[in-house]
CSV table of N, CA and C in Angstrom, one decimal:
chain,number,residue,atom,x,y,z
A,1,MET,N,184.2,114.8,132.5
A,1,MET,CA,183.5,115.9,133.1
A,1,MET,C,182.0,115.7,133.1
A,2,ILE,N,181.4,115.9,134.2
A,2,ILE,CA,179.9,115.6,134.2
A,2,ILE,C,179.2,117.0,134.0
A,3,ALA,N,178.3,117.0,133.1
A,3,ALA,CA,177.5,118.3,132.8
A,3,ALA,C,176.2,118.3,133.5
A,4,LYS,N,175.8,119.3,134.2
A,4,LYS,CA,174.5,119.4,134.9
A,4,LYS,C,173.4,119.8,133.9
A,5,THR,N,172.3,119.2,134.0
A,5,THR,CA,171.2,119.5,133.2
A,5,THR,C,170.3,120.5,134.0
A,6,LYS,N,169.9,121.6,133.5
A,6,LYS,CA,169.0,122.4,134.2
A,6,LYS,C,167.5,122.1,133.7
A,7,VAL,N,166.7,121.9,134.6
A,7,VAL,CA,165.2,121.6,134.4
A,7,VAL,C,164.4,122.8,134.6
A,8,HIS,N,163.7,123.3,133.5
A,8,HIS,CA,162.9,124.5,133.7
A,8,HIS,C,161.5,124.0,134.2
A,9,THR,N,161.0,124.9,135.1
A,9,THR,CA,159.7,124.7,135.6
A,9,THR,C,158.7,125.9,135.3
A,10,CYS,N,157.5,125.5,135.2
A,10,CYS,CA,156.5,126.6,134.9
A,10,CYS,C,156.4,127.6,136.2
A,11,ARG,N,156.3,128.9,135.8
A,11,ARG,CA,156.3,129.9,137.0
A,11,ARG,C,155.0,129.8,137.7
A,12,LYS,N,153.9,129.3,137.0
A,12,LYS,CA,152.5,129.4,137.7
A,12,LYS,C,152.3,128.1,138.3
A,13,CYS,N,152.4,126.9,137.7
A,13,CYS,CA,152.0,125.7,138.4
A,13,CYS,C,153.2,124.8,138.8
A,14,HIS,N,154.4,125.3,138.4
A,14,HIS,CA,155.7,124.6,138.7
A,14,HIS,C,155.8,123.2,138.1
A,15,GLY,N,155.1,123.0,137.0
A,15,GLY,CA,155.1,121.9,136.3
A,15,GLY,C,156.4,121.8,135.3
A,16,LYS,N,156.8,120.5,134.9
A,16,LYS,CA,158.0,120.4,134.2
A,16,LYS,C,157.8,120.1,132.7
A,17,GLU,N,156.5,120.1,132.3
A,17,GLU,CA,156.2,119.8,130.8
A,17,GLU,C,156.1,121.1,130.1
A,18,LEU,N,157.3,121.6,129.8
A,18,LEU,CA,157.3,122.9,128.9
A,18,LEU,C,157.9,122.6,127.5
A,19,THR,N,157.3,123.3,126.6
A,19,THR,CA,157.7,123.3,125.3
A,19,THR,C,158.2,124.6,124.8
A,20,LYS,N,159.1,124.7,123.9
A,20,LYS,CA,159.4,126.1,123.4
A,20,LYS,C,158.3,126.5,122.4
A,21,ASN,N,158.1,127.8,122.5
A,21,ASN,CA,156.9,128.4,121.8
A,21,ASN,C,157.3,129.6,121.0
A,22,GLY,N,158.4,129.7,120.4
A,22,GLY,CA,158.8,130.9,119.6
A,22,GLY,C,159.4,131.9,120.4
A,23,THR,N,159.5,133.2,119.9
A,23,THR,CA,160.2,134.2,120.6
A,23,THR,C,159.2,135.3,120.7
A,24,ASN,N,159.4,136.3,121.7
A,24,ASN,CA,158.5,137.5,121.7
A,24,ASN,C,159.2,138.6,120.9
A,25,ALA,N,158.7,139.8,121.0
A,25,ALA,CA,159.2,141.0,120.3
A,25,ALA,C,160.6,141.3,120.7
A,26,CYS,N,161.0,141.0,121.9
A,26,CYS,CA,162.4,141.3,122.3
A,26,CYS,C,163.4,140.2,122.0
A,27,GLY,N,162.9,139.2,121.5
A,27,GLY,CA,163.7,138.1,121.1
A,27,GLY,C,164.0,137.0,122.1
A,28,ASN,N,163.3,137.1,123.3
A,28,ASN,CA,163.3,136.2,124.4
A,28,ASN,C,162.6,134.9,124.2
A,29,GLN,N,163.0,133.8,124.5
A,29,GLN,CA,162.3,132.6,124.2
A,29,GLN,C,161.1,132.5,125.0
A,30,GLN,N,160.0,132.1,124.3
A,30,GLN,CA,158.7,131.9,124.9
A,30,GLN,C,158.5,130.4,125.2
A,31,TYR,N,157.7,130.1,126.2
A,31,TYR,CA,157.4,128.6,126.5
A,31,TYR,C,156.0,128.5,126.8
A,32,HIS,N,155.5,127.2,126.5
A,32,HIS,CA,154.1,126.8,126.8
A,32,HIS,C,154.1,125.7,127.8
A,33,CYS,N,153.3,125.8,128.9
A,33,CYS,CA,153.3,124.7,129.8
A,33,CYS,C,152.1,123.9,129.5
A,34,LYS,N,152.4,122.6,129.2
A,34,LYS,CA,151.3,121.6,128.8
A,34,LYS,C,150.5,121.2,130.1
A,35,THR,N,150.9,121.4,131.3
A,35,THR,CA,150.2,121.1,132.5
A,35,THR,C,149.1,122.1,132.8
A,36,CYS,N,149.3,123.4,132.8
A,36,CYS,CA,148.4,124.4,133.1
A,36,CYS,C,148.0,125.3,131.9
A,37,GLY,N,148.7,125.2,130.8
A,37,GLY,CA,148.3,125.9,129.6
A,37,GLY,C,148.8,127.3,129.5
A,38,ALA,N,149.7,127.7,130.4
A,38,ALA,CA,150.3,129.0,130.6
A,38,ALA,C,151.4,129.3,129.4
A,39,TYR,N,151.3,130.5,129.0
A,39,TYR,CA,152.5,130.9,128.0
A,39,TYR,C,153.2,132.0,128.7
A,40,GLY,N,154.5,132.1,128.3
A,40,GLY,CA,155.3,133.2,128.7
A,40,GLY,C,156.7,132.9,128.8
A,41,VAL,N,157.5,133.9,129.3
A,41,VAL,CA,159.0,133.8,129.4
A,41,VAL,C,159.3,133.2,130.8
A,42,LEU,N,160.3,132.4,130.8
A,42,LEU,CA,160.6,131.7,132.1
A,42,LEU,C,161.2,132.7,133.1
A,43,GLU,N,162.1,133.6,132.7
A,43,GLU,CA,162.7,134.6,133.6
A,43,GLU,C,162.4,136.0,133.1
A,44,PRO,N,161.2,136.6,133.4
A,44,PRO,CA,161.1,137.9,132.9
A,44,PRO,C,161.9,139.0,133.5
A,45,ARG,N,162.1,140.1,132.7
A,45,ARG,CA,162.9,141.1,133.2
A,45,ARG,C,162.3,141.9,134.4
A,46,GLU,N,163.2,142.3,135.3
A,46,GLU,CA,162.7,142.9,136.5
A,46,GLU,C,162.0,144.3,136.1
A,47,ARG,N,161.0,144.7,136.8
A,47,ARG,CA,160.2,145.8,136.5
A,47,ARG,C,161.0,146.9,137.4
A,48,TYR,N,160.6,148.2,137.0
A,48,TYR,CA,161.2,149.4,137.7
A,48,TYR,C,160.4,149.5,139.0
A,49,THR,N,161.2,149.9,140.0
A,49,THR,CA,160.7,150.2,141.4
A,49,THR,C,160.0,151.6,141.2
A,50,GLU,N,159.1,151.9,142.3
A,50,GLU,CA,158.5,153.2,142.4
A,50,GLU,C,159.5,154.3,142.5
A,51,GLU,N,160.6,154.1,143.2
A,51,GLU,CA,161.7,155.1,143.4
A,51,GLU,C,162.2,155.4,142.1
A,52,GLU,N,162.7,154.4,141.3
A,52,GLU,CA,163.3,154.6,140.0
A,52,GLU,C,162.3,155.4,139.1
A,53,LYS,N,161.0,155.0,139.1
A,53,LYS,CA,160.0,155.7,138.3
A,53,LYS,C,160.0,157.2,138.6
A,54,GLU,N,160.0,157.5,140.0
A,54,GLU,CA,159.9,158.9,140.4
A,54,GLU,C,161.1,159.7,140.0
A,55,LEU,N,162.3,159.0,140.2
A,55,LEU,CA,163.6,159.6,139.8
A,55,LEU,C,163.6,160.0,138.3
A,56,ILE,N,163.2,159.1,137.4
A,56,ILE,CA,163.1,159.3,136.0
A,56,ILE,C,162.1,160.3,135.6
A,57,LEU,N,160.9,160.4,136.2
A,57,LEU,CA,159.9,161.4,136.0
A,57,LEU,C,160.4,162.8,136.4
A,58,ARG,N,161.1,162.9,137.5
A,58,ARG,CA,161.7,164.1,138.0
A,58,ARG,C,162.7,164.6,137.0
A,59,ALA,N,163.5,163.7,136.5
A,59,ALA,CA,164.5,164.0,135.4
A,59,ALA,C,163.8,164.6,134.2
A,60,TYR,N,162.7,164.0,133.9
A,60,TYR,CA,162.0,164.4,132.6
A,60,TYR,C,161.5,165.8,132.8
A,61,GLN,N,161.1,166.2,134.1
A,61,GLN,CA,160.6,167.6,134.4
A,61,GLN,C,161.6,168.7,134.1
A,62,GLU,N,162.9,168.3,134.1
A,62,GLU,CA,163.9,169.2,133.8
A,62,GLU,C,164.1,169.5,132.4
A,63,ARG,N,163.2,169.0,131.5
A,63,ARG,CA,163.1,169.3,130.1
A,63,ARG,C,164.1,168.7,129.2
A,64,PRO,N,164.6,167.6,129.6
A,64,PRO,CA,165.4,166.9,128.4
A,64,PRO,C,164.4,166.1,127.5
A,65,SER,N,164.9,165.7,126.4
A,65,SER,CA,164.1,165.0,125.5
A,65,SER,C,163.9,163.6,126.0
A,66,MET,N,162.9,162.9,125.4
A,66,MET,CA,162.5,161.5,125.8
A,66,MET,C,163.6,160.6,125.3
A,67,ARG,N,164.2,160.9,124.3
A,67,ARG,CA,165.3,160.1,123.8
A,67,ARG,C,166.5,160.3,124.7
A,68,GLY,N,166.8,161.5,125.2
A,68,GLY,CA,167.8,161.6,126.2
A,68,GLY,C,167.6,160.8,127.5
A,69,ILE,N,166.4,160.8,127.9
A,69,ILE,CA,166.0,160.0,129.1
A,69,ILE,C,166.3,158.5,128.8
A,70,GLU,N,165.8,158.1,127.6
A,70,GLU,CA,166.1,156.7,127.1
A,70,GLU,C,167.5,156.3,127.2
A,71,ARG,N,168.4,157.2,126.7
A,71,ARG,CA,169.7,156.9,126.7
A,71,ARG,C,170.4,156.9,128.0
A,72,SER,N,169.9,157.9,128.9
A,72,SER,CA,170.6,158.0,130.2
A,72,SER,C,170.1,157.0,131.2
A,73,TYR,N,168.8,156.7,131.2
A,73,TYR,CA,168.3,155.7,132.3
A,73,TYR,C,168.0,154.3,131.7
A,74,GLY,N,168.0,154.1,130.3
A,74,GLY,CA,167.8,152.8,129.7
A,74,GLY,C,166.2,152.4,129.8
A,75,VAL,N,165.4,153.4,129.9
A,75,VAL,CA,164.0,153.2,129.9
A,75,VAL,C,163.4,153.4,128.4
A,76,CYS,N,162.5,152.7,128.0
A,76,CYS,CA,161.9,152.7,126.7
A,76,CYS,C,161.0,154.0,126.6
A,77,ARG,N,161.0,154.7,125.4
A,77,ARG,CA,160.2,155.9,125.3
A,77,ARG,C,158.7,155.6,125.4
A,78,GLN,N,158.2,154.3,125.0
A,78,GLN,CA,156.8,154.1,125.3
A,78,GLN,C,156.5,153.8,126.7
A,79,THR,N,157.5,153.3,127.5
A,79,THR,CA,157.2,153.2,128.9
A,79,THR,C,157.2,154.5,129.6
A,80,LEU,N,158.2,155.4,129.2
A,80,LEU,CA,158.0,156.7,129.7
A,80,LEU,C,156.8,157.5,129.4
A,81,SER,N,156.4,157.3,128.2
A,81,SER,CA,155.1,157.9,127.9
A,81,SER,C,154.0,157.4,128.6
A,82,ALA,N,153.9,156.1,128.8
A,82,ALA,CA,152.7,155.5,129.7
A,82,ALA,C,152.8,156.1,131.0
A,83,TRP,N,154.1,156.2,131.7
A,83,TRP,CA,154.1,156.7,133.0
A,83,TRP,C,153.7,158.1,133.0
A,84,LEU,N,154.1,159.0,132.0
A,84,LEU,CA,153.7,160.4,132.0
A,84,LEU,C,152.1,160.5,132.0
A,85,LYS,N,151.5,159.6,131.1
A,85,LYS,CA,150.0,159.6,131.0
A,85,LYS,C,149.3,159.3,132.3
A,86,LYS,N,149.9,158.4,133.0
A,86,LYS,CA,149.3,157.9,134.3
A,86,LYS,C,149.5,159.0,135.3
A,87,SER,N,150.7,159.7,135.3
A,87,SER,CA,150.9,160.8,136.4
A,87,SER,C,150.1,162.0,136.1
A,88,ARG,N,149.8,162.3,134.7
A,88,ARG,CA,149.0,163.3,134.5
A,88,ARG,C,147.5,163.0,134.8
A,89,ALA,N,147.0,161.8,134.6
A,89,ALA,CA,145.7,161.5,134.9
A,89,ALA,C,145.4,161.4,136.4
A,90,ALA,N,146.5,161.1,137.2
A,90,ALA,CA,146.3,161.0,138.6
A,90,ALA,C,146.3,162.4,139.2
A,91,SER,N,147.0,163.4,138.5
A,91,SER,CA,147.0,164.7,139.1
A,91,SER,C,145.8,165.6,138.8
A,92,ILE,N,145.0,165.2,137.7
A,92,ILE,CA,143.9,165.9,137.3
A,92,ILE,C,142.7,165.5,138.2
A,93,PRO,N,142.0,166.4,138.9
A,93,PRO,CA,141.1,166.1,139.9
A,93,PRO,C,139.7,165.6,139.1
Protein backbone atom coordinates (compact mmCIF):
# COMPACT_ATOMS: atom_id res chain seq x y z
CA MET A 1 0.00 0.00 0.00
CA ILE A 2 1.33 3.40 -0.94
CA ALA A 3 0.79 6.18 1.57
CA LYS A 4 0.38 9.72 0.29
CA THR A 5 2.34 12.43 2.03
CA LYS A 6 0.57 15.74 2.57
CA VAL A 7 2.84 18.75 2.15
CA HIS A 8 1.72 21.82 4.08
CA THR A 9 2.28 25.27 2.61
CA CYS A 10 2.26 28.73 4.17
CA ARG A 11 -1.06 30.59 3.82
CA LYS A 12 0.73 33.88 3.09
CA CYS A 13 3.68 33.10 0.80
CA HIS A 14 2.83 29.47 -0.13
CA GLY A 15 6.33 28.41 0.92
CA LYS A 16 7.00 24.84 2.02
CA GLU A 17 9.54 25.52 4.78
CA LEU A 18 7.24 25.19 7.79
CA THR A 19 8.17 24.14 11.30
CA LYS A 20 5.90 23.28 14.19
CA ASN A 21 5.76 26.04 16.78
CA GLY A 22 3.72 24.78 19.74
CA THR A 23 -0.02 25.10 20.18
CA ASN A 24 -2.42 28.00 20.70
CA ALA A 25 -4.92 28.36 23.56
CA CYS A 26 -7.46 26.13 21.78
CA GLY A 27 -4.89 23.38 21.35
CA ASN A 28 -4.44 23.78 17.58
CA GLN A 29 -0.98 23.25 16.13
CA GLN A 30 0.88 26.50 15.37
CA TYR A 31 3.41 26.76 12.55
CA HIS A 32 6.26 29.12 11.64
CA CYS A 33 7.18 29.79 8.02
CA LYS A 34 10.94 30.14 7.58
CA THR A 35 10.46 31.78 4.17
CA CYS A 36 8.31 34.79 5.13
CA GLY A 37 8.47 34.60 8.94
CA ALA A 38 4.70 34.23 9.42
CA TYR A 39 3.23 32.43 12.43
CA GLY A 40 -0.20 30.82 12.66
CA VAL A 41 -2.53 27.90 12.23
CA LEU A 42 -2.61 26.22 8.81
CA GLU A 43 -6.39 25.82 8.65
CA PRO A 44 -8.11 28.41 10.86
CA ARG A 45 -11.69 27.95 11.92
CA GLU A 46 -14.39 29.54 9.77
CA ARG A 47 -15.67 32.88 11.05
CA TYR A 48 -19.33 33.66 11.58
CA THR A 49 -21.22 35.24 8.69
CA GLU A 50 -23.13 38.50 9.18
CA GLU A 51 -26.44 36.60 8.92
CA GLU A 52 -25.38 34.22 11.71
CA LYS A 53 -24.29 37.15 13.90
CA GLU A 54 -27.64 38.92 13.39
CA LEU A 55 -29.56 35.73 14.20
CA ILE A 56 -27.61 35.19 17.41
CA LEU A 57 -27.93 38.83 18.48
CA ARG A 58 -31.70 38.75 17.81
CA ALA A 59 -31.93 35.57 19.91
CA TYR A 60 -30.06 37.35 22.71
CA GLN A 61 -32.62 40.20 22.62
CA GLU A 62 -35.27 37.66 23.71
CA ARG A 63 -33.57 37.63 27.14
CA PRO A 64 -31.91 34.23 27.43
CA SER A 65 -28.65 34.05 29.28
CA MET A 66 -25.28 34.30 27.56
CA ARG A 67 -24.57 30.74 28.65
CA GLY A 68 -27.83 29.64 27.04
CA ILE A 69 -26.79 31.28 23.77
CA GLU A 70 -23.38 29.63 24.10
CA ARG A 71 -24.97 26.19 24.46
CA SER A 72 -27.60 26.72 21.74
CA TYR A 73 -25.47 28.30 19.01
CA GLY A 74 -21.95 27.19 19.96
CA VAL A 75 -20.64 30.77 20.14
CA CYS A 76 -18.21 31.71 22.89
CA ARG A 77 -19.48 34.13 25.57
CA GLN A 78 -16.50 36.44 24.98
CA THR A 79 -17.34 36.58 21.27
CA LEU A 80 -20.98 37.34 22.03
CA SER A 81 -19.93 40.06 24.46
CA ALA A 82 -17.68 41.67 21.83
CA TRP A 83 -20.52 41.61 19.28
CA LEU A 84 -22.88 43.24 21.79
CA LYS A 85 -20.35 45.99 22.54
CA LYS A 86 -19.92 46.68 18.83
CA SER A 87 -23.66 46.77 18.19
CA ARG A 88 -24.23 49.16 21.12
CA ALA A 89 -21.39 51.43 20.00
CA ALA A 90 -22.79 51.51 16.46
CA SER A 91 -26.31 52.37 17.66
CA ILE A 92 -25.19 55.31 19.86
CA PRO A 93 -25.08 58.53 17.78
